[in-house]
Coordinates of C-alpha atoms and ligand atoms in Angstrom, one line a residue:
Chain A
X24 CA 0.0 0.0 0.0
X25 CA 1.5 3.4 -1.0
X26 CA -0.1 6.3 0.8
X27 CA 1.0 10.1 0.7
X28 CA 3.4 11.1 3.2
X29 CA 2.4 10.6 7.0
X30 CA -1.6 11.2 5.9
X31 CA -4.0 12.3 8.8
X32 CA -7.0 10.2 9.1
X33 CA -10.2 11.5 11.3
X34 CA -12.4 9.8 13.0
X35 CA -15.9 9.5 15.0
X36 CA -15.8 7.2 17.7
X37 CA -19.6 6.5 19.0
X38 CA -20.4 4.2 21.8
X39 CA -17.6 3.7 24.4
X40 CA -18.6 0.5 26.1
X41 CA -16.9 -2.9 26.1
X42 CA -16.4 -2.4 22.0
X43 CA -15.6 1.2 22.2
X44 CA -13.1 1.2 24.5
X45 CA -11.2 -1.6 23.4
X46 CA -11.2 0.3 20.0
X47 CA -9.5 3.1 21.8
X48 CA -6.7 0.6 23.6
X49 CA -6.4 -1.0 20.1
X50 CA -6.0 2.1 18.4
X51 CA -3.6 3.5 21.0
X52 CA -1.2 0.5 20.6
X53 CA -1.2 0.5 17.2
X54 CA -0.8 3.9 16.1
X55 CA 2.7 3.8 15.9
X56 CA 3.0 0.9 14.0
X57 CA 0.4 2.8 11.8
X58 CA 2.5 5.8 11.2
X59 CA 5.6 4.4 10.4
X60 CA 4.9 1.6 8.5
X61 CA 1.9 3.0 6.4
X62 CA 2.3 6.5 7.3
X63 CA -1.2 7.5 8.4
X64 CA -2.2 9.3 12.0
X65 CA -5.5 7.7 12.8
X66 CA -6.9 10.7 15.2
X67 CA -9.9 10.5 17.0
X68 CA -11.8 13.8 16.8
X69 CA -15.0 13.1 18.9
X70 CA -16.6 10.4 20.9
X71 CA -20.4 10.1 21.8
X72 CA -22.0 8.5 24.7
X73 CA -25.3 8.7 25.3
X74 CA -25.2 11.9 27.4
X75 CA -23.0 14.1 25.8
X76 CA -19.6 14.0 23.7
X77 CA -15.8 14.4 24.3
X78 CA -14.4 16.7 21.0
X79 CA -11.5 17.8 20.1
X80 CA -10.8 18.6 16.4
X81 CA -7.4 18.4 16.9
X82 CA -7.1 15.0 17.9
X83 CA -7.8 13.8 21.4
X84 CA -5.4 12.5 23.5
X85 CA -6.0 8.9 23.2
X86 CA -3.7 8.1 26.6
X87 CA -5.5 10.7 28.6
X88 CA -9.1 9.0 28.0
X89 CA -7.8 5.8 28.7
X90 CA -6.0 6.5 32.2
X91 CA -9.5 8.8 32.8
X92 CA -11.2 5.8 32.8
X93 CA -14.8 6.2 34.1
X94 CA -14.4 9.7 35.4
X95 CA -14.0 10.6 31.1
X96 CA -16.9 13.0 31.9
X97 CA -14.2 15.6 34.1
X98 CA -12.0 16.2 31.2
X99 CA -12.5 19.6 29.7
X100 CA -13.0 18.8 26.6
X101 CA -16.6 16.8 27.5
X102 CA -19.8 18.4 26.1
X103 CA -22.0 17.6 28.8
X104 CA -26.0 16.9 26.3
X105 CA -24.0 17.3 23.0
X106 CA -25.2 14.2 20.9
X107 CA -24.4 12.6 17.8
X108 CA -27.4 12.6 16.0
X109 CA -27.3 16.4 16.0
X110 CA -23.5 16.9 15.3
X111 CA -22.0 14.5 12.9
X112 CA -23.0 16.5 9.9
X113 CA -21.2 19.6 11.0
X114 CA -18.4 17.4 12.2
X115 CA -15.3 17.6 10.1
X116 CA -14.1 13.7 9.8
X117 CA -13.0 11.0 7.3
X118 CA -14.6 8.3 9.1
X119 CA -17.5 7.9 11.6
X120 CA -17.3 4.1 13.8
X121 CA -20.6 3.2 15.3
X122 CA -20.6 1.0 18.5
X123 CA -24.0 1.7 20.4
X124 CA -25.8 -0.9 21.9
X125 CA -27.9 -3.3 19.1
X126 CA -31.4 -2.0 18.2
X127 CA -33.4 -5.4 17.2
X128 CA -37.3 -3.3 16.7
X129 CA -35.4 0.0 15.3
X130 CA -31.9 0.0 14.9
X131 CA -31.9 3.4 16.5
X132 CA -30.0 5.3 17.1
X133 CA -27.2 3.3 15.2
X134 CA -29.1 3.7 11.7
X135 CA -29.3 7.8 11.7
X136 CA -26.3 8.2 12.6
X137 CA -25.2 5.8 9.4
X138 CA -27.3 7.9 7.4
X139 CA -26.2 11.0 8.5
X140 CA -22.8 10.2 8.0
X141 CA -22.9 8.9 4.7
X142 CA -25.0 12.1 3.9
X143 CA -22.2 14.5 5.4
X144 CA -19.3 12.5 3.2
X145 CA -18.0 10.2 5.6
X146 CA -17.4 6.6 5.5
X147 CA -19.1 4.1 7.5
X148 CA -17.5 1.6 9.8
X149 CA -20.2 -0.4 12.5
X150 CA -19.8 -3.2 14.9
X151 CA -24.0 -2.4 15.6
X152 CA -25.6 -5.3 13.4
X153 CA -29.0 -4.1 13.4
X154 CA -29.0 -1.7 11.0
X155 CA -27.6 -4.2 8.7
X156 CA -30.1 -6.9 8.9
X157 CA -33.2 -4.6 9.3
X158 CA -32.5 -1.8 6.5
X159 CA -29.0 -3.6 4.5
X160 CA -30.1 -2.3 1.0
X161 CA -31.1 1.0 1.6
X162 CA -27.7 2.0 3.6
X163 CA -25.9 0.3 0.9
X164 CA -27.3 2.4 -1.3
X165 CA -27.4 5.3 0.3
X166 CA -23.8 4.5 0.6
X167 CA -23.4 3.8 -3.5
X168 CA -25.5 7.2 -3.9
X169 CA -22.8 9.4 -2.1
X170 CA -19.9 7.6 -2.9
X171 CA -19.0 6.2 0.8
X172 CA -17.5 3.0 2.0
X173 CA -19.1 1.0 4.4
X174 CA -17.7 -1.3 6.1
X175 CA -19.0 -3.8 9.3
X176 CA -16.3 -6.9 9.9
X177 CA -17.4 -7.0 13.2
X178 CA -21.1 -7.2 13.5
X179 CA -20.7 -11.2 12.2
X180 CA -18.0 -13.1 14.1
X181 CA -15.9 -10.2 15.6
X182 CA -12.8 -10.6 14.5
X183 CA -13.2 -13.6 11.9
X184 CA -12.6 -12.5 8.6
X185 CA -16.5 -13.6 7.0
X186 CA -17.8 -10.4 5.7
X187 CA -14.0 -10.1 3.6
X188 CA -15.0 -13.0 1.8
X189 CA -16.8 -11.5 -0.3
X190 CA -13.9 -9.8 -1.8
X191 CA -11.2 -12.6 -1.2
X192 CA -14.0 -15.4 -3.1
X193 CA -14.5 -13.1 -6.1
X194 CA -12.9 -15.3 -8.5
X195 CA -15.2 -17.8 -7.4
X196 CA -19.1 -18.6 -7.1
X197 CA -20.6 -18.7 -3.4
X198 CA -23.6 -20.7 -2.9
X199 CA -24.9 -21.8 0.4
X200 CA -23.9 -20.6 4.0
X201 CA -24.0 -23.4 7.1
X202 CA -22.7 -21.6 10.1
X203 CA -23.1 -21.6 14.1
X204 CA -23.1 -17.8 14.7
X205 CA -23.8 -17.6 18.5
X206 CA -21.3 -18.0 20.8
X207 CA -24.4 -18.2 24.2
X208 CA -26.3 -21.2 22.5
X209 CA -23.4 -23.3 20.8
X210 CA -21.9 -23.1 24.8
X211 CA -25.0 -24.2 26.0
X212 CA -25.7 -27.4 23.2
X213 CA -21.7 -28.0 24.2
X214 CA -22.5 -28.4 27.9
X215 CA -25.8 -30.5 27.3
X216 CA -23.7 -32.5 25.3
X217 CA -20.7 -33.3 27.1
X218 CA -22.0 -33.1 31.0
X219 CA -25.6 -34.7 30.2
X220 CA -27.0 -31.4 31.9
X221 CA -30.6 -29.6 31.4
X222 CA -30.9 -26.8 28.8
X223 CA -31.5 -24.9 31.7
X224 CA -28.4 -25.2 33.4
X225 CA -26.4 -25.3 31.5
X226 CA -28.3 -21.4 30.7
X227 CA -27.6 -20.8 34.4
X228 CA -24.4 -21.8 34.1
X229 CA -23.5 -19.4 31.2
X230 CA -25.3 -16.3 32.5
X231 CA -22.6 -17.1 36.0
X232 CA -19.4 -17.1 33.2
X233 CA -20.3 -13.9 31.6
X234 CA -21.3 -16.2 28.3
X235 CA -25.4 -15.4 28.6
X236 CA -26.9 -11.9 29.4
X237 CA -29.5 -11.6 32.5
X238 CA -32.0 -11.8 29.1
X239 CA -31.0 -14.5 27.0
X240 CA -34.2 -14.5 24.7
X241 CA -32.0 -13.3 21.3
X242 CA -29.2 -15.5 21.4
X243 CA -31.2 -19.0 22.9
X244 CA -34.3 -18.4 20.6
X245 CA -31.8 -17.8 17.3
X246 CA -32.7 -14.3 16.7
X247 CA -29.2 -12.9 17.3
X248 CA -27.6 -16.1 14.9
X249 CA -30.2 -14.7 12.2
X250 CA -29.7 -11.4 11.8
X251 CA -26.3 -12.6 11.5
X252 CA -26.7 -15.2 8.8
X253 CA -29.0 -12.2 6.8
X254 CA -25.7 -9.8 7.0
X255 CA -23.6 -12.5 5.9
X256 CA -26.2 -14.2 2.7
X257 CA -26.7 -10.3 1.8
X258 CA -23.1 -9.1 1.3
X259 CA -21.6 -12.4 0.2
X260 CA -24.5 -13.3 -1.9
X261 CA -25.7 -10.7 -3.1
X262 CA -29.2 -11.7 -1.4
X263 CA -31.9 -8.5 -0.9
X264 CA -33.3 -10.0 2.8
X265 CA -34.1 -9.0 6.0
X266 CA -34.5 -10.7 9.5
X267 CA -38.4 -11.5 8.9
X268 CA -37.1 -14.0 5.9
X269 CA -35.3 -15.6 8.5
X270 CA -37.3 -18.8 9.6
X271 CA -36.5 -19.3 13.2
X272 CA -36.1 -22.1 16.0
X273 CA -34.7 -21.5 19.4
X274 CA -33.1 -24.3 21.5
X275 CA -35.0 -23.9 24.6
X276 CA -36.9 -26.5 24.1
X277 CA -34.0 -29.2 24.0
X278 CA -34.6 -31.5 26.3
X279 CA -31.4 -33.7 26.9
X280 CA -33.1 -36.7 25.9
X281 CA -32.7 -35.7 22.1
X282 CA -28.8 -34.7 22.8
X283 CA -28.4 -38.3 24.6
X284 CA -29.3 -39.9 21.5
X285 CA -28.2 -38.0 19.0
X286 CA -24.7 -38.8 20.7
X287 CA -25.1 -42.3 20.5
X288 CA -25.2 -42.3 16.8
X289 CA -22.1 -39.8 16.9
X290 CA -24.2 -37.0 15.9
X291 CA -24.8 -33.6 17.8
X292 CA -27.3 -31.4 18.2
X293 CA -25.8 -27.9 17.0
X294 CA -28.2 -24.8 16.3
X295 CA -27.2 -23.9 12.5
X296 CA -28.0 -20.8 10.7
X297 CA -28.4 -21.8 6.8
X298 CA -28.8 -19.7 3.8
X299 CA -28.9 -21.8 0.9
X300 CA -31.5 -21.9 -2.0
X301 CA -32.9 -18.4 -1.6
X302 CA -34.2 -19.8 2.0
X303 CA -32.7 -18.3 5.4
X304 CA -33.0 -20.9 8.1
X305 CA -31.7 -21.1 11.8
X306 CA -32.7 -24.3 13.5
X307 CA -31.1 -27.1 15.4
X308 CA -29.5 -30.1 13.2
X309 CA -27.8 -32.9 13.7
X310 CA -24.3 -32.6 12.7
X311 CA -22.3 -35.4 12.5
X312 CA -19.3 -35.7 15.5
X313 CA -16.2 -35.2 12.5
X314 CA -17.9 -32.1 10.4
X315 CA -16.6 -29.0 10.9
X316 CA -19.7 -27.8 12.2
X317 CA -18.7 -29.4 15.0
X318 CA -17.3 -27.0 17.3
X319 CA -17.7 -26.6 21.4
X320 CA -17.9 -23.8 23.3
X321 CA -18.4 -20.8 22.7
X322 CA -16.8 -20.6 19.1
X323 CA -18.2 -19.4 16.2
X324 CA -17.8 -21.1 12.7
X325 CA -18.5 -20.3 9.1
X326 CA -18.7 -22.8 6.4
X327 CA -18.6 -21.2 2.7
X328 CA -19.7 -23.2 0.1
X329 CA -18.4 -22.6 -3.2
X330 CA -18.9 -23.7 -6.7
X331 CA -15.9 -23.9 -7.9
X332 CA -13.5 -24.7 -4.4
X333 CA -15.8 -27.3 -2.4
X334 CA -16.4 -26.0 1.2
X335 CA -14.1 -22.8 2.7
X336 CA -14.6 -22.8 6.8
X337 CA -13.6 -20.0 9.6
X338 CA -13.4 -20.8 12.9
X339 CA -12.9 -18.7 15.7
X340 CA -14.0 -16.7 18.9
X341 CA -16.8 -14.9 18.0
X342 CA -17.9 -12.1 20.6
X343 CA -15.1 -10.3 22.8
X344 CA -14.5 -6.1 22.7
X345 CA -10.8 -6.7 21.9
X346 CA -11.6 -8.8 18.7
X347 CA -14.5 -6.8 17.8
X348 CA -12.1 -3.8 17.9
X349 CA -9.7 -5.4 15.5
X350 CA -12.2 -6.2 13.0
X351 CA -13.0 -2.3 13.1
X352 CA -8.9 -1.8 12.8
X353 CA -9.3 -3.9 9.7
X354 CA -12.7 -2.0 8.5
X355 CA -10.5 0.8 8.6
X356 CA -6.9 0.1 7.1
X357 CA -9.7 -1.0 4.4
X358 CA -11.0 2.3 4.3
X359 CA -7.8 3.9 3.8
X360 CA -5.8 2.0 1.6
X361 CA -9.0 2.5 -0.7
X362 CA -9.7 6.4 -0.4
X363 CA -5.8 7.7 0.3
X364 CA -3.9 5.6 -1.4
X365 CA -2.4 6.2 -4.7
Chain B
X11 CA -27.8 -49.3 -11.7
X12 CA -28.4 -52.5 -13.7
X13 CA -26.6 -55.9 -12.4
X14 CA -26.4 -58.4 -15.1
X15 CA -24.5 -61.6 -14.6
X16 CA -23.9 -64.4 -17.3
X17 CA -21.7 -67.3 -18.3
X18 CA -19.4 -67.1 -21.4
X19 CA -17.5 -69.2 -23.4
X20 CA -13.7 -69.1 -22.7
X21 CA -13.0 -68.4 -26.3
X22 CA -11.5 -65.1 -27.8
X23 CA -13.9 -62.2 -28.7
X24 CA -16.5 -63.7 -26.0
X25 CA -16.6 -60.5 -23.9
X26 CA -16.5 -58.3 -26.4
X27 CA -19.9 -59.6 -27.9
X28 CA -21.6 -59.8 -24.5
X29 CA -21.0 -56.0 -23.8
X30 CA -22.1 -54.7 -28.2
X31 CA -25.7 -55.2 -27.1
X32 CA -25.3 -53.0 -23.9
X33 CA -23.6 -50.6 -25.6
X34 CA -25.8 -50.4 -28.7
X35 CA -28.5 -49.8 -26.3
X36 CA -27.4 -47.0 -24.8
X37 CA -26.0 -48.8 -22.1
X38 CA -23.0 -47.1 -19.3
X39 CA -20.8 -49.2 -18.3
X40 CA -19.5 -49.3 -15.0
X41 CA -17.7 -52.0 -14.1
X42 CA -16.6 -56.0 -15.6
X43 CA -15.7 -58.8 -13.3
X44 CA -14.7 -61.8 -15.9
X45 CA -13.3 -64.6 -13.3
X46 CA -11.2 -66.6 -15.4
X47 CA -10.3 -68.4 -11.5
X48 CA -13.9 -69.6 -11.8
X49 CA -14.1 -71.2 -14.8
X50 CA -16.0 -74.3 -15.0
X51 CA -17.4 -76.6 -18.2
X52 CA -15.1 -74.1 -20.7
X53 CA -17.5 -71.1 -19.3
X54 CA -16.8 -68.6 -17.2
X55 CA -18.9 -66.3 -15.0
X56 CA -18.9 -62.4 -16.3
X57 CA -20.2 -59.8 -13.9
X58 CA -21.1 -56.4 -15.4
X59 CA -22.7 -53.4 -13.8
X60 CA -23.9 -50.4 -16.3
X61 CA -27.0 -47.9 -16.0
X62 CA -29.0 -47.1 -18.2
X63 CA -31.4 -43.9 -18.8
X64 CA -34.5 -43.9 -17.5
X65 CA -36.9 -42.9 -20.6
X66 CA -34.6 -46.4 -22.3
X67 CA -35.5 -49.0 -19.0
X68 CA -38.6 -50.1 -20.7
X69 CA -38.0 -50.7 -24.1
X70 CA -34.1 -51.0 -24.2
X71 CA -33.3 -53.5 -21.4
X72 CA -36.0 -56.4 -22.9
X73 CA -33.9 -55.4 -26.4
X74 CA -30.5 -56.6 -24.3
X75 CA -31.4 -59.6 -22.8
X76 CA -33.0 -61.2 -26.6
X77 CA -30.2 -59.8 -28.3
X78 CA -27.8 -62.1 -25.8
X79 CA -30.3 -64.6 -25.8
X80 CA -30.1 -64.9 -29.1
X81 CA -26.2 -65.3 -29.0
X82 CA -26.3 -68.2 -26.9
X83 CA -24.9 -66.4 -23.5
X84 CA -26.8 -68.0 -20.8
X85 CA -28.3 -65.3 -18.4
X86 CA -28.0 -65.7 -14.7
X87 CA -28.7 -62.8 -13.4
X88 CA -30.4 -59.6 -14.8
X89 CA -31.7 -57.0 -12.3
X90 CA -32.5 -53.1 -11.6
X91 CA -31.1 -52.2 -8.2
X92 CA -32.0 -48.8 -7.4
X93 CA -29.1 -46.8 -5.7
X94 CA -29.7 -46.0 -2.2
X95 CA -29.8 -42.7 0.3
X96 CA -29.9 -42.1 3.9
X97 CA -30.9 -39.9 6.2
X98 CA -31.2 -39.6 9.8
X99 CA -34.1 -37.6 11.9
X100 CA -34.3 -36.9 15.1
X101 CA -38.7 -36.5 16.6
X102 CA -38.7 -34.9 20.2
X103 CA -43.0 -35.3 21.8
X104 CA -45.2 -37.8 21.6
X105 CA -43.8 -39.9 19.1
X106 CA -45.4 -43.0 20.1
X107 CA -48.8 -42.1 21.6
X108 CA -48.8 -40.2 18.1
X109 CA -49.2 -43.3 16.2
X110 CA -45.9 -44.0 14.7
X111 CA -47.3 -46.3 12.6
X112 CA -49.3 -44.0 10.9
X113 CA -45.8 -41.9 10.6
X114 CA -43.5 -44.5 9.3
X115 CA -46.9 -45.6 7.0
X116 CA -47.4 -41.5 5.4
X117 CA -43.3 -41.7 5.1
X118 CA -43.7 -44.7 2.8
X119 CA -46.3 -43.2 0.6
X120 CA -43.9 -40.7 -0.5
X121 CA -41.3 -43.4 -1.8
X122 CA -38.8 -43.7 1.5
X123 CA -38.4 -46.5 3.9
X124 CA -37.6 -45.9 7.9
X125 CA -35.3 -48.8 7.7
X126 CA -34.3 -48.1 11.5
X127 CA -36.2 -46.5 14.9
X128 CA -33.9 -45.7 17.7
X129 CA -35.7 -44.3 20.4
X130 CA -35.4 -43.4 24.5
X131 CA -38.4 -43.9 26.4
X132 CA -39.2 -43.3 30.2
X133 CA -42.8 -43.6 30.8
X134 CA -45.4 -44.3 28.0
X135 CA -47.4 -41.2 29.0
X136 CA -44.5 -39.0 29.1
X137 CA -42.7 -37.5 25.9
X138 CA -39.8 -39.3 24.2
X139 CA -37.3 -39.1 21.7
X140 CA -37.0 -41.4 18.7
X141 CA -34.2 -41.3 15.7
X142 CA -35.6 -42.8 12.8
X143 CA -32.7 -44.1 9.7
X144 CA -34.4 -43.5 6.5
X145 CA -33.7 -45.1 3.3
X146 CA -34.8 -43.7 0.2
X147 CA -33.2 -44.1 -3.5
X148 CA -31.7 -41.5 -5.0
X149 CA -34.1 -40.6 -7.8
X150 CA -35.8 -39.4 -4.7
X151 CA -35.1 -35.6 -3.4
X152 CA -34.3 -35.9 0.7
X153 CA -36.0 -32.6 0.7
X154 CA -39.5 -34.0 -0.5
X155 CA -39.5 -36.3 2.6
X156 CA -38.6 -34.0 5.1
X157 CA -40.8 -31.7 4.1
X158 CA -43.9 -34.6 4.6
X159 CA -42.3 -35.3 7.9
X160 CA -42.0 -31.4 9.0
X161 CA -45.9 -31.7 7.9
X162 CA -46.2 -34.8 10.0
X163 CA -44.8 -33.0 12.6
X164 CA -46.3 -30.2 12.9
X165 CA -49.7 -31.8 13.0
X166 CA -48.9 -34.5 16.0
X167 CA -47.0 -31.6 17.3
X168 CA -43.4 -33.0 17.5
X169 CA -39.8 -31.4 17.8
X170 CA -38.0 -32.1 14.2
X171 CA -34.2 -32.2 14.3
X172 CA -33.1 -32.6 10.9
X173 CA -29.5 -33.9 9.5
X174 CA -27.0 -31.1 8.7
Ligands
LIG423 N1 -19.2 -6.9 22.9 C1 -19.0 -7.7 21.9 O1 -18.4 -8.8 22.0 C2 -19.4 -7.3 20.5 C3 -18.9 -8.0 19.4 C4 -19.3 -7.6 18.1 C5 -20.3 -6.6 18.0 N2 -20.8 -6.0 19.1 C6 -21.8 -5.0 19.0 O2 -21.2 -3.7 19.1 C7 -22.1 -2.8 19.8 C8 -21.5 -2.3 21.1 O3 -21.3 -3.5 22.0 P1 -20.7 -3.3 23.4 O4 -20.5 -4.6 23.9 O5 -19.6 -2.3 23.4 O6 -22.0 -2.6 24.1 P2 -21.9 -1.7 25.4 O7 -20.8 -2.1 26.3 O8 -23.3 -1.6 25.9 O9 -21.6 -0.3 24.8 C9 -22.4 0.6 24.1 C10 -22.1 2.0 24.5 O10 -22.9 2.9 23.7 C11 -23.4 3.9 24.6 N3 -24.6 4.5 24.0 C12 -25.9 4.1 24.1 N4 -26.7 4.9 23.3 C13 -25.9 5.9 22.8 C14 -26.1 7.0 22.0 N5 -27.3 7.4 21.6 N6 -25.0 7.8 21.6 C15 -23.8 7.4 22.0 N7 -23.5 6.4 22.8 C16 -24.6 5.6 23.2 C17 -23.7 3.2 25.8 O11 -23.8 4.1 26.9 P3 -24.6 3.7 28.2 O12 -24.0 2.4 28.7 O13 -24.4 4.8 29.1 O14 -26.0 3.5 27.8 C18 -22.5 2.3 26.0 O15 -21.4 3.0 26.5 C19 -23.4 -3.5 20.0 O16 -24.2 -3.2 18.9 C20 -23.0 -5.0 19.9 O17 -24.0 -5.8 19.5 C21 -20.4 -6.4 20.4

């Protein structure tokens, strides 16, 4: 990548919870690396929390908001009420990075400020999925309209590489998606599987690890995994779909029974998200103990099927602030090496 | 996939005139077993597999067995074994009390066989599982059976777990 000399690069950093913040640590220990060996200053010129803003169009000082840690809100710089529905147009900035809390009704307030980004010539990097699997086609074309990049690695997966195999598979034809995209339900099937427990400890048991949130409805009941699987058939199939052409089954209603058997044929019971033959599916299977749908825990796994390669599968953790953040470092070495490159 | 198994005459150009009236009738061949080890009386036993197309099972195979007939081969064997597929399911309720006969019967209309039942059971009252092995051949599209036995399901209100 050849970029002009030591190019300044200014961002919008919105949301600073678990993802946010571990943008900010990511970004801090990288920048050097960033500057010498591609020579671009990535500066942040203004996060957004809920109740107001830190700005500073100079760059803030990445170290200072870090050792501030919850007591951000004393620095000078904070705009107590200032927020960023009302400010990103008039914000000057390359890039706007969205990381508030997922929307599944709405998508608000994640999807105005896309939109008002893209309108105010910035491009788009979001770890918020919702937006994605509720309005995908009109952002993207909203994003086509005004000639902006938009980019969201980490709303599938976090840090595995799915969404970039759109662009890394162009030479070839992709034509069905099997994947287990949630991290809560594969633990729990794992834990029914190998310790003969009840789907409802095995919940408890997550919720006590930090695996499962106090609610657990949208990752046990699938709808987290599908709006997942309609971000990933949509951008590396081209597909025009939304989370209501997902057909849905939760695994709640496991009883170990099923799990007992299926094990004693070698085959377990994993909750797959499918997109194949124009149908969007997420369901519980029986995969067979040696596929590579087989994973435990709390991994994540993506299984590409192509025409002209036979299967292509990821693997890997697929929730966590620090890899989420280094999907959004990737989103935006994207971004650059495409706008400010020669 | 057509099995057809005959004896020839250990003489040269033997095999070569038991396959012409395969091949002139469209015939594939597969594969030839000619057991010279087994050769008894001056004959020995030929095995050849070979498939033919569907629209030519009719008309074609009756033309190969008089065109060897008429050759002299002796015929010992001459059948249509339809290539097998399986799948496994997994029902979670009722499954029982639901009249599985009445389940692995409505299965059968639609061309498949449930060739196998696994199932746990604790008390006849209560709900259980059952993993039924299906056979089917392959002219057969898994996807028209499961979606009968979603339908089945969904009426005797059971859990479905399908194969990957
Ligand atoms: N954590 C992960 O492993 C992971 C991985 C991939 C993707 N994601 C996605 O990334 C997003 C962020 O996740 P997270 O774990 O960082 O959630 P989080 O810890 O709840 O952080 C979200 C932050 O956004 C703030 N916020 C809420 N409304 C806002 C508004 N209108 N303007 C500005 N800030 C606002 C929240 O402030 P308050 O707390 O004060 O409300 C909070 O600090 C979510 O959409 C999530 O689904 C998360």
């Amino acid at each position: 990548m050849v970029l002009l000399a030591s190019k300044i690069i200014k961002t919008i950093l919105i949301g600073k919870g678990n993802v946010g913040e571990s943008f900010i640590n990511l970004l801090y220990e990288k920048n050097n690396y960033l500057n010498q060996k591609l020579g671009i200053e990535i500066k942040v010129i203004a996060i957004f929390e809920i109740d107001g803003a830190l700005i500073d169009d100079d760059g803030i000082n990445l170290k200072e908001i870090i050792e501030s840690k919850e007591n951000f809100r004393e620095l000078k710089y904070w705009n107590k009420g200032v927020l960023a529905k009302d400010k990103i147009k008039e914000l000057n900035a390359d890039i706007l990075i969205e990381t508030t809390p997922t929307n599944v009704k709405t998508g608000e307030p994640a999807i105005t400020h896309i939109k008002e980004a893209l309108k105010s010539n910035k491009d788009v990097i979001s770890s918020n999925k919702a937006p994605f699997y509720l309005k995908y086609h009109e952002l993207e074309k909203l994003a086509k309209d005004n000639n902006r990049l938009m980019r969201f690695e980490a709303t599938v997966g976090s840090a595995i590489p799915c969404l970039a195999m759109e662009e890394l598979l162009n030479g070839n034809i992709i034509e069905g998606i099997y994947a287990i995209l949630n991290g809560t339900s594969n633990y729990i099937l794992s834990r029914m599987t190998s310790e003969g427990i009840s789907f409802e400890f095995a919940l408890k048991e997550a919720q006590e690890l930090g695996y499962a949130e106090a609610d657990p409805t949208l990752d046990i009941e699938g709808y987290d995994a599908a709006g997942k699987l309609v971000i990933l058939a949509n951008k590396l199939m081209g597909w025009n779909k939304t989370i209501d052409d997902v057909e849905i089954q939760g695994i709640s209603k496991i009883k170990n029974q099923v799990v007992e058997l299926a094990k004693s044929e070698d085959v377990l019971v994993k909750h797959l998200a499918i997109a194949e033959s124009d149908k969007l599916i997420v369901e519980p299977r029986l995969v067979k103990k040696d596929s590579p749908l087989a994973i435990n825990g709390t991994l994540n796994v993506v299984q590409i099927k192509t025409r002209y390669a036979g299967d292509i599968i990821l693997t890997g953790r697929g929730a966590g602030g620090n890899e989420a953040a280094s999907a959004i470092i990737n989103d935006l070495l994207y971004i650059v090496s495409r706008r400010f490159s020669n | 996939m057509i099995i057809l198994e005959a004896l020839l005459k250990d003489q040269p150009g033997s095999l070569i005139e038991f396959l012409k009236p395969i091949s002139e009738n469209g015939g594939n061949i597969f594969g030839i077993i000619h057991d010279h080890n087994k050769k008894k009386n001056n004959l020995i036993p030929v095995h050849v597999t070979f498939e033919l197309h569907e629209e030519l099972l009719k008309t074609n195979l009756p033309k190969i067995r008089e065109a060897l007939e008429e050759k002299g081969i002796k015929i010992s064997k001459l059948t249509q074994e339809l290539a097998q597929q399986e799948m496994k399911v997994i029902l979670w309720g009722h499954v029982f009390e639901s009249d599985i006969v009445n389940t692995v019967k409505r299965i059968a209309e639609k061309g498949a066989r449930v060739s196998e039942i696994r199932a746990k059971l604790l008390e006849v009252k209560d709900e259980s599982s059952a993993l039924l092995t299906i056979e089917l051949p392959v002219s057969i599209d898994k996807e028209t059976i499961l979606d009968t036995i979603q339908q089945i399901c969904k009426e005797k209100n059971l859990l479905l777990f399908k194969s990957e």
